Every structure is written in C-alpha cells, then in structure tokens.
Amino acid sequence: MKYISMFFIMFIALSCKDQPNQISKKNTNQKNQQFALVIHGGAGYIKDLPQDIEKVYREKLNEALETGYAVLERGGSATEAVRQTIKVMENSPLFNAGKGCVLNSLGKPELDASIMDGKTLNAGAVAGVSHIKNPIDAAVLVKDSTRHVLLSGKGAEEFCQSKGMKLVPESYFITEKRLRQLKQIQKKEHQTAKNHLSYIFNGIKKYGTVGCVALDKAGNIAAGTSTGGLMNKQFGRIGDSPIIGAGTYADNQTCGISCTGTGEYFIRTAASYSVSDLMKFKKMTLVKAQKQVIDRIEQLGGDGGMIGLDKNANIAWYFNTQGMFRAYKKSNGEKKIEMYH
Amino acid sequence: MKYISMFFIMFIALSCKDQPNQISKKNTNQKNQQFALVIHGGAGYIKDLPQDIEKVYREKLNEALETGYAVLERGGSATEAVRQTIKVMENSPLFNAGKGCVLNSLGKPELDASIMDGKTLNAGAVAGVSHIKNPIDAAVLVKDSTRHVLLSGKGAEEFCQSKGMKLVPESYFITEKRLRQLKQIQKKEHQTAKNHLSYIFNGIKKYGTVGCVALDKAGNIAAGTSTGGLMNKQFGRIGDSPIIGAGTYADNQTCGISCTGTGEYFIRTAASYSVSDLMKFKKMTLVKAQKQVIDRIEQLGGDGGMIGLDKNANIAWYFNTQGMFRAYKKSNGEKKIEMYH
C-alpha cells in the first residue's frame, strides 16, 4: 500500500513522459559480471487495483521473476532465463499470452512470440499459432533448428510437431472470462469504432503482452516477448511481438528490449531496434532512448511501454500508459515489483 | 556449367563491397522538387546473361520503370507509383513475385508484400498469401483500410475479399519452370544442405524479390517490396519483404529503401530502418549507409542488396552479390537500367 500512495502522488505531481524511469543503479566496468532480469506483463490503464487482484499479480510476477533469476544464478544462459520466465506468464491466465490469451474477431486464439540472442543476433519467432501451449518454446525452436527467423500459422505448428512438440487444442487457451470480454468489446466496438485498439480486462484497458530481458553471467543479453495480440483483432493480424526490431531486440553491444502496446506503432517505428541505435549512435542512456521512442510512438497516436537492460546491468522501463506490470531483480540484491506510475 | 565456373572465378577475383554505387548526381535544395523512381528485380549471381535473356529483362525493367515514372510525372503520389511499378513486375514471370514466384517446400506459392508511406509512416503488408494476384495491392489495402500493418495467410485473403478483391487459384502463380526448379533444388538440397539459402533460376543463383522506391512532386517518399520468398522454403516462413523496418522502409526525413536477399539477415539487422537511422544520426549519405548495413549482413553470413533514394532525389543501390536487376529514372533526365557490377 505504501507503494500505491507513493506512486499515486507521483502520478499527480509528475508527467510520466518527463520522468524516464531509470530505476536501477549504475554498474559499469565491474570485474564480476552482474546478472539481471527484467519482466513486464503488459501496459495499460492499470491503477489502484483491488488489493486481492494486486496480490495475485504481484505473486505471479514474483514467480516469473524468480524462475528466470534462478536460471541466471546457476549459470544458465540469458536466452534460457527468458524462455523459462515467459513460460510462467504464458501458463498463467492473468496475462494475454498462452493460456487465457485474448481472442481474435472469430473467437479464436492466435498467438505470437519471439526471442533474440544478443551475442549472435540469432532470433526466432512464431506468429498466428493456435495449438502451441508455449509459443516462446516454438520461438526458441525456430531460432535453434531452422534457417529462418519467423514461421507463421500452420507451417509453424507443423514444424514444431515435426520436432516432437505436442500440439494442444484451441480450447486449452480459451477462458470464460476472455469470451465474455470479446462479446463486450464486439458490442462496444460496434458502438464506438474509435475504441478498437484496446480492450477491457478486469475493467482495466490494457495490453497484456508479456516480455523478459536477461543479462547472464557471461555478459550475454537476450530478450523475448509473447502475446495473444489485440482482443477482437482481424483474423491473421500480426503485431509487433513476433517482429524482431519491433517488439523484441537484443544486442550485447547495446541492450535488450521487450515492448507492449499498440503493436502497429511499434512496427512503424522499429521501436526496440531504435532504442539500440539511439544508444549506439547518440550515446543515449537506455532510459533516455526508451523515452525518445515512446514519445515518438505517442506523437503518431500509439501507446504502450517497454522494458530493457543494458550490458552494464542498468535496468530501465518506460511507458505512456497509466501503468505497466513490471519487475526486475539484479545480482547486487536490488529487486522491485511495480504496477502503477 | 559455363555460369557456375564464371561465377566462381568472379567470386574469387572481386570484392564488390569496396564500390558503393552512388549512381545519381546530387540534387540538393532545389526549388522545383525533383521526382524519381528506382526499382530492383532481385540480386544474386547474375552475370553475362545470354543476349536474348538480357534483352527480355531489360525490356521488362524498362516497362516497370516507365509505368511508375508516368504516375509521378502526372502528379501521382509516390505510393501509387510504387504500387503500379511493382504490379508490372508481379505480373511478369521473370521475377520472383506474383505470377511465376518460387514455390515452398510443398510446391505451393506463398507471397509477401509491403508498402510504406514516408510522409505519415503509415504502412501495410501481407504475408503468406496464396490467392492474391497482386500482393502489393493487398498491402495498400491493409495500409489504407485497416488499423493493422501486417495481415497474414487466410485472414489477409478473407479481408481482401471482403473489400471486393477477387481471389485467384494457386495455379495462377505456378509455372512449369518453377516446378522444375523446385524439384532440382529439392534434389540438390538433399545432397548439400548448405545450399539451402538460394535457388537456381535460369541457371542463375538469385533472390528474385522485386521492389520500388519513389519520390513524388510533393516531396513524399514511398517504398514497397514484393516476393515469393525462398524456393523450397519451410511452409509458413515469413522473410524480410513484408516486415516494415527489415525489407521496406520509408521516411520523408531520410530515405526510402527496398531490400532483396537472405531475408533472415535483413530482419536481424533491421536493414532498411538501419539505413534511415545511419543517415539521421551519423549524417551518412544514402549509399554509405547502405554499404554499412550490407557489410554487417555479410559479416553475419547473409547476402543480397538494396535500392533507395533520399529526400533530395539522390539515388543509390548496393549489393554484395554478383549482380542485381535494377533501374532508375529521374525528372532531371537521368535514366539507367543495369544488371551486373
């Protein structure tokens, strides 16, 4: 509760756009490589949640965070930490990824995910899959076992099956709550066409994509993102989450980034890659680069947020929505779980 | 066999990377806005074609070029010029786009296309469509008539149909020549797995994607790309062509770009967007920026090329393959049609 009042005061006093959220201390040129993990569970109109709902989210964010952190702590790779972390969130119906994802205009799940390894710039992604329990696993499989970066639809599913992955029925993903929300939004969209880029979730207008960025003991960065896209989206729509350079990017030389929001604006601005370029070419800090990109997205009419970390384990997040589910943990002991501004 | 040995010798003898192809004269701060159009029909091991084949390509490139140029000349928009130009190439079986596109591992056509308007940064794209005669028309439709940037597969086709577009059977795209090539490469790939990122076309190893960038009389830039992807590709594979920031980018403040090559490397480097950033942040000329991006792609193991123009109607192309079908025409009278280095 302490946090809530603090953030509420901050929200009134400050414009969030003017206060980049550089939230971890600097950590430059250390001999012992720090490791760190940062996650998000979507951005949107998240404010003053009922205590019981806040608790449930806080616990799940903590579980995801600790799962990935444990991978890093025992010397696992950043990509493996990202994969394990995102799986926890995909398996929870709290987020718009994996089980309990939002539904397209036909009432079907269509999931996207991507992962990128900042050491090699190798990447893998899937788009529009409806029978893969953990799309992030499929993204890893594409990265490691094909000559391709992005596979879509039935082709992606058949490939995963050929590699021994068991497919699940569409019903696995569909929850009663999401069906109700779809009906609500379809009714609402009919009434107000302008409301089409968001959806109502527990009374909260939000983009529930999940993402994770990790820096491992070897100094390698990885980033990943997983989503069900937009509620009531056009069948076949691909957003920014499976697009390397838009929703996900990682480069050991600069940073790792995972985004959430109105994906189309993140594609048009090559959002995650842009952050990397601003750090490389304009020598910006991570958070300043994030702010510049989100500001540009806002100018174009989009909203959302992003998380990231740089090669020195500096962690930053930035969003132009009311809130974003987010958390991080670093090997120097710092840890935070936040939701509001 | 003649070609193979010839290309092998060239491959040893030449490094094409040292010769940036800034091919048009500078044109800065003119009061009367110049207009211009640049196109490509794919890059690859293109050298010393038989005269009759060269003639056929030259004529078709000229037809595409003049079609788009005429749109600009009569005051049409850059996006319309790009659309009309690409349609000419899609309708020709000479290129790997539209009719006569390469076939996936199942022997089916799967087409991708994208278009971007550099004034508004609006963009549209389709991926994995098999029943749309002109995928570039579908990309324009997505740009102008949806809230989305990228639609894929059946969802994209159903959307186009709902907007009055007539679908075509898969057989429309499939030529005898492509079926033969598929069989050849499937046999060859079985023998040498390393050969998988290219295909043989008329005895020429090349990526036959088509693209166009235009600058109109109003000073607006647009870029577009259309492709059948890679011969014998995994069913469901999406390359760089429909990815805004990878295969296609346009921004009035910097440049417009269309790419061709091993698409996965163009995705991982956000190739087309990178050129724009290098011009913006490093004050590079268009061709220097292109060279830097293609060099990076080569370091990662990829090959291909790109065309582009900047807001001052400077035109440039760059490629690390033996050749690229390419041409441009400017309102100051300059015109070129080239294939080789």
XYZ file of C-alpha atoms in Angstrom:
682
model
C 0.000 0.000 0.000
C 2.956 2.221 0.691
C 3.868 1.930 -2.977
C 0.394 2.740 -4.171
C 0.148 6.026 -2.348
C 3.667 6.926 -3.328
C 3.007 6.256 -6.976
C -0.317 7.978 -6.832
C 1.318 11.139 -5.537
C 3.971 10.818 -8.212
C 1.287 10.372 -10.841
C -0.431 13.595 -9.852
C 2.746 15.567 -9.440
C 4.576 14.460 -12.495
C 4.026 13.874 -16.136
C 5.240 10.360 -16.675
C 6.682 11.311 -20.027
C 9.108 13.732 -18.465
C 10.491 11.333 -15.926
C 12.296 8.451 -17.530
C 12.224 5.508 -15.193
C 15.865 4.669 -14.788
C 15.294 2.513 -11.786
C 18.471 0.640 -11.098
C 21.835 1.973 -10.007
C 24.682 2.199 -12.454
C 27.049 -0.674 -12.646
C 29.884 -0.005 -15.012
C 33.007 -1.982 -15.757
C 32.704 -4.359 -12.868
C 35.122 -7.232 -12.820
C 32.480 -9.672 -11.701
C 29.782 -9.547 -14.333
C 26.473 -8.703 -12.752
C 23.440 -10.563 -13.963
C 19.892 -9.321 -14.019
C 16.403 -9.999 -15.248
C 13.540 -7.623 -16.019
C 9.986 -8.560 -16.987
C 6.700 -6.999 -17.997
C 3.161 -8.318 -18.045
C 1.618 -5.640 -20.206
C 0.887 -1.913 -20.045
C -2.390 -0.029 -19.931
C -4.886 1.688 -17.699
C -3.708 -0.066 -14.573
C -4.374 1.966 -11.466
C -5.432 1.311 -7.881
C -6.319 -2.335 -8.356
C -8.347 -4.026 -5.612
C -5.927 -5.436 -3.047
C -6.716 -9.068 -3.787
C -6.160 -8.633 -7.532
C -2.954 -6.708 -6.935
C -1.740 -9.528 -4.692
C -2.394 -12.177 -7.314
C -0.492 -10.215 -9.966
C 2.350 -9.433 -7.583
C 2.741 -13.110 -6.698
C 2.741 -14.252 -10.322
C 5.204 -11.554 -11.375
C 7.412 -12.615 -8.481
C 7.206 -16.265 -9.501
C 8.172 -15.442 -13.097
C 10.996 -13.189 -11.949
C 12.434 -15.717 -9.503
C 12.170 -18.532 -12.051
C 14.349 -16.686 -14.557
C 16.653 -15.316 -11.911
C 17.341 -18.820 -10.633
C 18.384 -19.860 -14.149
C 20.885 -16.993 -14.268
C 22.111 -17.632 -10.736
C 23.063 -21.199 -11.539
C 24.969 -20.031 -14.609
C 22.266 -20.584 -17.205
C 22.111 -18.536 -20.389
C 20.122 -15.354 -20.821
C 18.025 -16.999 -23.552
C 17.148 -19.892 -21.240
C 16.227 -17.473 -18.449
C 13.990 -15.520 -20.826
C 12.331 -18.715 -22.026
C 11.634 -20.043 -18.525
C 10.353 -16.700 -17.285
C 7.982 -16.179 -20.175
C 6.638 -19.727 -19.816
C 5.491 -18.948 -16.283
C 3.496 -15.988 -17.587
C 2.198 -17.891 -20.627
C 0.902 -20.614 -18.317
C -0.996 -18.095 -16.191
C -4.397 -16.819 -17.352
C -3.579 -13.448 -15.733
C -1.722 -12.283 -18.831
C -2.517 -12.021 -22.515
C -0.099 -14.767 -23.564
C -0.512 -18.521 -23.714
C -3.443 -19.730 -21.590
C -6.091 -17.057 -21.205
C -4.903 -15.009 -24.163
C -7.319 -12.640 -25.841
C -9.324 -13.869 -28.819
C -9.494 -12.686 -32.402
C -12.636 -11.493 -34.140
C -13.636 -15.110 -34.785
C -13.276 -16.028 -31.106
C -10.057 -17.987 -31.730
C -6.649 -17.706 -30.076
C -3.794 -16.575 -32.336
C -0.508 -16.343 -30.510
C 2.807 -14.706 -31.364
C 6.206 -14.912 -29.686
C 9.822 -14.078 -30.374
C 13.247 -14.405 -28.818
C 16.617 -12.898 -29.700
C 20.132 -13.717 -28.558
C 22.206 -10.539 -28.241
C 25.509 -12.357 -28.612
C 24.925 -13.851 -32.056
C 21.934 -11.750 -33.155
C 20.214 -15.048 -33.823
C 16.479 -14.861 -33.453
C 13.373 -16.980 -33.725
C 9.687 -16.180 -33.780
C 6.257 -17.594 -34.462
C 3.117 -15.743 -35.490
C -0.528 -16.746 -35.560
C -0.208 -20.138 -33.894
C -3.273 -21.622 -32.212
C -2.110 -25.022 -30.971
C 1.230 -24.404 -29.268
C 0.960 -24.298 -25.483
C 4.098 -22.197 -25.049
C 4.771 -20.050 -28.099
C 8.104 -18.945 -26.595
C 9.288 -22.566 -26.825
C 8.356 -22.527 -30.501
C 10.297 -19.287 -30.996
C 13.372 -20.903 -29.431
C 12.920 -23.912 -31.701
C 12.779 -21.686 -34.790
C 15.914 -19.889 -33.609
C 17.876 -23.053 -32.925
C 16.603 -25.510 -35.505
C 15.808 -23.659 -38.720
C 17.419 -21.378 -41.234
C 14.518 -18.978 -40.661
C 13.608 -16.256 -38.180
C 9.819 -16.180 -38.464
C 7.373 -19.018 -39.093
C 3.630 -18.478 -39.110
C 0.368 -20.329 -38.734
C 0.019 -23.976 -39.634
C 3.541 -24.069 -41.085
C 4.946 -23.100 -37.687
C 2.765 -25.670 -35.937
C 3.692 -28.484 -38.303
C 7.353 -27.624 -37.900
C 7.090 -27.729 -34.091
C 5.236 -31.020 -34.279
C 7.956 -32.437 -36.511
C 10.433 -31.546 -33.761
C 8.466 -33.513 -31.196
C 6.308 -30.746 -29.728
C 2.837 -31.886 -28.739
C 0.091 -29.624 -30.015
C -2.850 -28.586 -27.831
C -6.456 -27.930 -28.854
C -7.587 -24.300 -29.179
C -9.833 -24.844 -26.172
C -6.732 -25.005 -23.949
C -6.257 -21.241 -24.364
C -9.851 -20.069 -24.153
C -11.216 -18.916 -20.806
C -14.776 -17.935 -19.982
C -13.553 -14.506 -18.983
C -11.987 -13.852 -22.373
C -15.111 -14.972 -24.210
C -17.163 -12.519 -22.148
C -14.654 -9.747 -22.842
C -14.772 -10.459 -26.559
C -18.532 -10.166 -26.594
C -18.324 -6.943 -24.588
C -15.771 -5.372 -26.884
C -17.527 -6.515 -30.046
C -20.665 -4.820 -28.772
C -18.681 -1.751 -27.760
C -16.687 -1.556 -30.970
C -19.898 -1.646 -32.831
C -20.940 1.397 -30.833
C -17.649 3.292 -30.875
C -15.268 2.418 -33.632
C -12.576 4.535 -32.003
C -12.168 2.174 -29.094
C -10.745 -0.560 -31.273
C -7.100 -0.506 -30.213
C -7.583 -1.622 -26.661
C -9.701 -3.968 -24.660
C -11.259 -4.230 -21.276
C -9.691 -6.646 -18.882
C -10.991 -6.856 -15.310
C -12.298 -3.398 -16.001
C -8.761 -2.427 -16.999
C -7.986 -1.227 -20.504
C -4.620 -2.806 -21.128
C -2.241 -4.595 -23.464
C -1.348 -7.783 -21.620
C 1.616 -8.932 -23.683
C 4.428 -10.405 -21.586
C 8.152 -9.965 -22.023
C 11.509 -10.559 -20.443
C 15.068 -9.334 -20.903
C 18.019 -11.016 -19.193
C 21.759 -10.468 -18.786
C 23.643 -13.607 -17.805
C 26.941 -14.224 -16.003
C 28.740 -14.470 -19.337
C 27.610 -10.944 -20.209
C 25.129 -12.053 -22.838
C 21.792 -10.326 -23.288
C 18.579 -11.972 -24.516
C 15.074 -10.615 -24.982
C 11.721 -12.273 -25.597
C 8.070 -11.357 -25.969
C 4.842 -13.385 -26.086
C 1.267 -12.315 -26.734
C -2.235 -13.126 -27.833
C -2.328 -9.804 -29.665
C -5.297 -7.490 -29.558
C -8.739 -8.575 -28.426
C -11.127 -8.831 -31.382
C -8.250 -8.407 -33.836
C -8.662 -9.187 -37.512
C -8.016 -12.896 -38.118
C -4.441 -13.139 -39.433
C -3.207 -9.878 -37.893
C 0.438 -9.918 -36.840
C 1.540 -7.292 -34.336
C 4.966 -6.238 -33.120
C 5.619 -9.078 -30.679
C 6.976 -11.610 -33.223
C 8.782 -8.933 -35.218
C 12.485 -8.706 -34.436
C 13.309 -4.996 -34.302
C 9.752 -4.015 -33.387
C 8.592 -5.859 -30.235
C 11.865 -7.589 -29.386
C 15.548 -6.818 -29.874
C 18.808 -7.798 -28.207
C 22.379 -6.825 -28.975
C 25.192 -7.403 -26.493
C 26.773 -4.151 -27.646
C 23.823 -2.062 -26.510
C 20.758 -3.515 -24.823
C 17.840 -5.912 -24.833
C 14.262 -4.652 -25.199
C 10.742 -6.090 -24.993
C 7.693 -3.981 -25.839
C 3.959 -3.962 -25.206
C 1.285 -1.678 -26.604
C -0.411 -0.789 -29.860
C 1.895 -3.009 -31.866
C 1.371 -1.327 -35.219
C 3.089 1.835 -33.966
C 5.976 -0.225 -32.619
C 6.401 -1.795 -36.065
C 6.282 1.532 -37.906
C 8.969 2.980 -35.618
C 11.086 -0.208 -35.387
C 10.746 0.511 -31.676
C 13.044 -2.000 -29.980
C 15.784 -1.675 -32.583
C 15.526 2.129 -32.402
C 16.436 2.073 -28.718
C 19.582 0.135 -29.578
C 20.504 2.603 -32.338
C 19.947 5.641 -30.113
C 22.325 4.152 -27.549
C 24.880 3.257 -30.203
C 24.804 6.392 -32.327
C 23.566 9.104 -29.962
C 25.268 7.684 -26.875
C 21.972 7.914 -25.009
C 21.343 6.048 -21.794
C 18.901 3.181 -22.056
C 16.078 5.071 -20.418
C 16.568 8.229 -22.482
C 16.470 6.132 -25.632
C 13.303 4.403 -24.426
C 11.691 7.759 -23.694
C 12.541 9.094 -27.139
C 10.990 6.087 -28.865
C 7.832 6.034 -26.731
C 7.433 9.778 -27.239
C 7.620 9.250 -30.995
C 5.027 6.482 -30.781
C 2.794 8.806 -28.799
C 3.163 11.529 -31.427
C 1.965 9.047 -34.031
C -1.032 8.137 -31.864
C 0.137 4.935 -30.197
C 0.634 3.938 -26.604
C 2.364 1.256 -24.586
C 5.653 0.657 -22.908
C 8.922 -1.212 -22.908
C 11.404 -2.795 -20.547
C 15.101 -3.247 -21.076
C 18.564 -3.646 -19.680
C 21.978 -2.722 -20.999
C 25.287 -4.560 -20.986
C 26.175 -2.984 -17.633
C 23.041 -4.352 -15.976
C 21.353 -0.968 -15.855
C 17.635 -1.595 -15.949
C 15.009 0.770 -17.287
C 11.378 0.801 -18.264
C 9.236 3.470 -19.820
C 5.545 3.716 -20.740
C 2.980 6.345 -21.632
C 0.032 4.437 -20.177
C -1.299 4.644 -16.624
C 0.618 1.601 -15.543
C 2.619 -1.436 -16.562
C 3.050 -4.735 -14.733
C 6.813 -4.946 -14.305
C 9.571 -6.253 -12.110
C 13.299 -6.772 -12.001
C 15.948 -8.485 -9.937
C 19.705 -7.961 -10.038
C 22.619 -9.911 -8.652
C 23.538 -6.927 -6.464
C 20.412 -7.545 -4.443
C 18.099 -4.955 -5.985
C 14.552 -6.140 -6.631
C 11.320 -4.361 -7.489
C 7.805 -5.358 -8.477
C 5.636 -2.477 -9.686
C 2.346 -1.861 -11.442
C 1.496 1.814 -11.296
C 3.296 5.028 -12.042
C 28.100 -25.061 -66.298
C 29.613 -22.024 -68.001
C 27.879 -19.813 -65.465
C 28.943 -21.792 -62.487
C 32.640 -21.621 -63.301
C 32.384 -17.995 -64.289
C 30.735 -17.034 -61.038
C 33.238 -18.996 -59.108
C 36.097 -17.092 -60.709
C 34.354 -13.782 -60.119
C 33.719 -14.705 -56.571
C 37.436 -15.182 -56.033
C 38.567 -12.223 -58.092
C 36.295 -9.450 -56.935
C 35.095 -7.875 -53.806
C 32.088 -5.842 -54.714
C 31.920 -4.317 -51.253
C 34.503 -1.672 -51.985
C 32.496 0.074 -54.633
C 29.480 1.874 -53.226
C 27.136 2.516 -56.076
C 26.132 6.125 -55.661
C 24.853 6.420 -59.166
C 22.941 9.628 -59.467
C 24.171 13.189 -59.240
C 23.484 15.245 -56.166
C 20.446 17.400 -56.156
C 20.177 19.460 -53.017
C 17.837 22.267 -52.047
C 16.281 22.722 -55.432
C 13.287 24.950 -55.591
C 11.477 22.723 -58.018
C 11.110 19.366 -56.301
C 12.655 16.659 -58.401
C 10.882 13.362 -58.629
C 12.434 9.993 -59.171
C 11.845 6.270 -59.150
C 14.233 3.382 -58.513
C 13.463 -0.331 -58.828
C 15.052 -3.723 -58.334
C 14.156 -7.171 -59.597
C 16.331 -9.181 -57.240
C 20.018 -9.718 -56.550
C 22.227 -12.759 -56.993
C 24.738 -14.450 -59.235
C 23.731 -12.501 -62.295
C 26.489 -12.059 -64.882
C 26.918 -12.081 -68.650
C 23.413 -13.268 -69.416
C 22.767 -14.513 -72.950
C 21.794 -11.530 -75.072
C 18.211 -12.634 -75.594
C 17.601 -13.139 -71.871
C 19.252 -9.833 -71.037
C 17.014 -8.128 -73.564
C 13.860 -9.586 -72.044
C 14.850 -8.447 -68.548
C 15.889 -5.020 -69.772
C 12.562 -4.513 -71.527
C 10.526 -5.574 -68.507
C 12.575 -3.418 -66.119
C 12.067 -0.513 -68.511
C 8.322 -1.120 -68.642
C 8.077 -1.195 -64.843
C 10.231 1.928 -64.522
C 8.284 3.906 -67.112
C 4.958 2.855 -65.621
C 5.845 4.285 -62.211
C 7.598 7.300 -63.655
C 4.497 8.195 -65.637
C 2.462 8.178 -62.420
C 4.909 10.637 -60.850
C 5.090 12.786 -63.958
C 1.359 13.356 -63.989
C 1.472 14.356 -60.313
C 0.539 10.999 -58.792
C 1.693 10.030 -55.309
C 4.841 8.089 -54.529
C 2.772 5.260 -53.048
C 0.702 4.988 -56.214
C 3.854 4.971 -58.343
C 5.349 2.201 -56.192
C 2.146 0.180 -56.434
C 1.863 0.468 -60.226
C 5.545 -0.314 -60.755
C 5.526 -3.389 -58.568
C 2.368 -4.681 -60.249
C 4.181 -4.754 -63.595
C 6.875 -6.949 -62.095
C 4.404 -9.111 -60.163
C 2.541 -9.781 -63.406
C 5.716 -10.925 -65.147
C 7.004 -14.473 -64.622
C 10.569 -13.136 -64.943
C 10.676 -12.195 -61.276
C 10.051 -13.988 -58.009
C 6.894 -12.046 -57.174
C 3.309 -12.610 -58.224
C 3.000 -14.859 -61.283
C 5.951 -17.206 -61.596
C 7.016 -16.845 -57.955
C 9.109 -19.569 -56.390
C 7.364 -22.369 -54.527
C 7.577 -23.501 -50.929
C 8.619 -26.978 -49.829
C 5.085 -28.230 -50.506
C 5.125 -26.865 -54.053
C 2.731 -24.024 -53.200
C 3.071 -20.272 -53.728
C 3.249 -18.152 -50.575
C 3.594 -14.455 -51.323
C 4.586 -11.473 -49.206
C 4.464 -7.747 -49.913
C 4.681 -4.448 -48.088
C 4.407 -0.734 -48.720
C 5.246 2.301 -46.595
C 4.384 5.959 -46.935
C 7.289 8.126 -45.785
C 5.100 11.148 -45.103
C 2.830 9.568 -42.491
C 4.880 6.449 -41.677
C 1.707 4.511 -42.452
C 2.403 1.041 -43.716
C 0.639 -2.085 -44.883
C 1.790 -5.606 -45.588
C 0.622 -9.130 -46.256
C 2.467 -12.378 -45.623
C 1.876 -15.921 -46.781
C -0.956 -15.240 -49.207
C -1.619 -17.752 -51.986
C -4.674 -16.400 -53.776
C -3.998 -12.695 -54.292
C -2.875 -11.870 -57.813
C -1.092 -8.683 -56.798
C 0.103 -8.838 -53.199
C 1.196 -5.178 -53.408
C -2.470 -4.225 -53.903
C -3.286 -6.158 -50.745
C -0.530 -4.330 -48.852
C -2.001 -0.997 -49.957
C -5.436 -2.173 -48.832
C -4.098 -3.102 -45.382
C -2.394 0.293 -45.142
C -5.460 2.267 -46.153
C -8.358 0.238 -44.802
C -7.350 -1.376 -41.508
C -5.984 -0.464 -38.113
C -3.223 -3.014 -38.752
C 0.136 -3.096 -40.514
C 0.545 -6.801 -41.238
C -2.084 -9.415 -42.101
C -1.161 -12.980 -42.905
C -2.483 -16.078 -44.639
C -6.169 -16.762 -44.942
C -7.016 -13.812 -42.697
C -5.352 -11.480 -45.186
C -7.123 -13.147 -48.096
C -10.534 -13.020 -46.455
C -10.003 -9.365 -45.629
C -9.080 -8.554 -49.236
C -12.076 -10.480 -50.483
C -14.325 -8.555 -48.109
C -13.006 -5.371 -49.736
C -14.006 -6.602 -53.166
C -10.739 -8.149 -54.322
C -11.192 -11.238 -56.475
C -9.063 -14.160 -55.370
C -7.179 -16.331 -57.879
C -6.432 -20.069 -57.697
C -2.909 -21.132 -56.675
C -2.409 -22.441 -60.183
C -2.313 -18.842 -61.456
C 1.140 -18.378 -59.889
C 2.695 -21.738 -60.717
C 4.818 -22.056 -63.856
C 6.356 -25.214 -65.274
C 9.783 -23.649 -64.891
C 9.353 -23.107 -61.155
C 8.119 -26.640 -60.619
C 11.235 -27.948 -62.387
C 13.450 -25.667 -60.287
C 11.791 -26.844 -57.090
C 12.468 -30.458 -57.985
C 16.069 -29.596 -58.864
C 16.720 -27.763 -55.624
C 14.978 -30.373 -53.510
C 17.272 -32.973 -55.045
C 20.265 -30.706 -54.586
C 19.412 -29.724 -51.023
C 19.158 -33.335 -50.205
C 22.722 -33.657 -51.437
C 24.147 -30.446 -49.984
C 22.288 -28.984 -47.059
C 24.444 -25.856 -47.225
C 22.901 -24.724 -50.468
C 19.581 -24.018 -48.848
C 19.508 -20.240 -48.897
C 19.470 -19.767 -52.609
C 17.977 -21.268 -55.687
C 18.757 -21.784 -59.298
C 16.915 -19.662 -61.768
C 17.686 -19.913 -65.482
C 20.995 -21.280 -64.277
C 21.318 -18.146 -62.125
C 21.510 -18.329 -58.352
C 19.480 -15.319 -57.294
C 16.907 -13.788 -54.988
C 14.240 -12.503 -57.331
C 12.270 -10.273 -54.979
C 11.098 -7.022 -56.578
C 10.999 -3.566 -55.076
C 10.474 0.094 -55.815
C 11.137 3.417 -54.107
C 9.660 6.668 -55.372
C 9.873 10.383 -54.616
C 6.930 12.380 -55.905
C 6.461 16.021 -56.880
C 5.142 16.806 -53.397
C 8.433 15.594 -51.896
C 6.933 12.432 -50.435
C 8.834 9.157 -50.415
C 7.284 5.677 -50.581
C 8.848 2.216 -50.693
C 7.463 -1.219 -51.482
C 8.631 -4.797 -51.852
C 7.008 -7.988 -53.152
C 8.263 -11.560 -53.207
C 7.574 -15.257 -53.336
C 10.294 -15.759 -50.728
C 12.864 -18.526 -50.971
C 12.482 -21.541 -53.227
C 11.715 -24.660 -51.212
C 11.171 -22.596 -48.049
C 9.508 -24.037 -44.998
C 5.715 -23.714 -45.317
C 4.761 -20.661 -43.209
C 8.150 -18.942 -43.404
C 7.990 -15.149 -43.425
C 11.050 -13.298 -44.708
C 12.003 -9.634 -44.614
C 9.848 -8.413 -47.502
C 6.619 -7.918 -45.506
C 8.464 -6.653 -42.433
C 8.479 -2.871 -42.128
C 11.983 -1.924 -40.968
C 13.544 -5.048 -42.481
C 12.736 -5.337 -46.214
C 10.938 -1.998 -46.622
C 11.148 1.407 -45.001
C 10.302 4.974 -45.942
C 10.643 8.211 -44.036
C 10.435 11.596 -45.739
C 13.084 12.884 -43.335
C 15.706 10.447 -44.569
C 15.076 7.947 -47.346
C 13.094 5.062 -48.774
C 14.574 1.569 -49.030
C 13.631 -1.792 -50.551
C 15.764 -4.901 -49.978
C 16.356 -8.311 -51.545
C 18.470 -11.203 -50.306
C 18.645 -13.729 -47.495
C 15.758 -12.136 -45.652
C 16.539 -13.525 -42.232
C 19.708 -11.425 -42.048
C 17.782 -8.338 -43.122
C 15.331 -8.948 -40.269
C 18.049 -9.482 -37.667
C 19.746 -6.214 -38.654
C 16.524 -4.219 -39.215
C 18.220 -3.470 -42.516
C 16.019 -0.865 -44.177
C 15.337 1.031 -40.970
C 19.065 0.953 -40.146
C 19.875 2.871 -43.322
C 17.458 5.583 -42.239
C 18.995 5.755 -38.757
C 22.550 5.942 -40.099
C 21.551 8.890 -42.269
C 19.726 10.583 -39.398
C 22.180 10.005 -36.582
C 25.536 9.569 -38.325
C 24.802 12.024 -41.136
C 25.849 9.394 -43.648
C 24.986 9.647 -47.304
C 22.436 7.139 -48.519
C 24.988 4.937 -50.230
C 27.407 4.920 -47.298
C 24.593 3.896 -45.018
C 23.570 1.140 -47.442
C 27.155 -0.130 -47.601
C 27.453 -0.228 -43.820
C 24.273 -2.276 -43.480
C 25.109 -4.719 -46.281
C 28.626 -5.143 -44.860
C 27.110 -6.031 -41.497
C 24.781 -8.521 -43.158
C 27.767 -10.065 -44.916
C 29.648 -10.365 -41.617
C 26.706 -12.311 -40.226
C 26.735 -14.608 -43.263
C 23.995 -13.106 -45.416
C 23.914 -11.649 -48.890
C 21.695 -9.507 -51.053
C 21.202 -5.889 -51.910
C 19.053 -2.810 -51.581
C 17.899 0.202 -53.553
C 16.915 3.589 -52.219
C 16.534 7.280 -52.703
C 16.708 10.211 -50.330
C 14.591 13.326 -49.981
C 16.887 15.186 -52.385
C 16.354 12.603 -55.132
C 19.807 11.116 -54.733
C 19.574 7.512 -55.805
C 21.783 4.681 -54.598
C 21.944 0.915 -54.638
C 24.314 -1.503 -53.013
C 24.687 -5.287 -53.067
C 27.261 -7.918 -52.166
C 26.152 -10.392 -54.828
C 27.434 -10.631 -58.389
C 24.588 -8.612 -59.760
C 21.201 -7.063 -59.171
C 18.453 -6.231 -61.665
C 17.964 -2.515 -61.127
C 16.990 0.730 -62.792
C 16.110 4.306 -62.062
C 14.734 7.385 -63.735
C 14.802 10.965 -62.508
C 12.987 14.116 -63.562
C 16.326 15.715 -64.479
C 16.582 13.252 -67.346
C 18.927 10.676 -65.829
C 17.993 7.070 -66.513
C 19.816 3.769 -66.066
C 18.993 0.092 -66.366
C 21.675 -2.236 -65.011
C 22.178 -5.872 -64.105
C 25.834 -6.521 -63.434
C 28.548 -4.886 -61.410
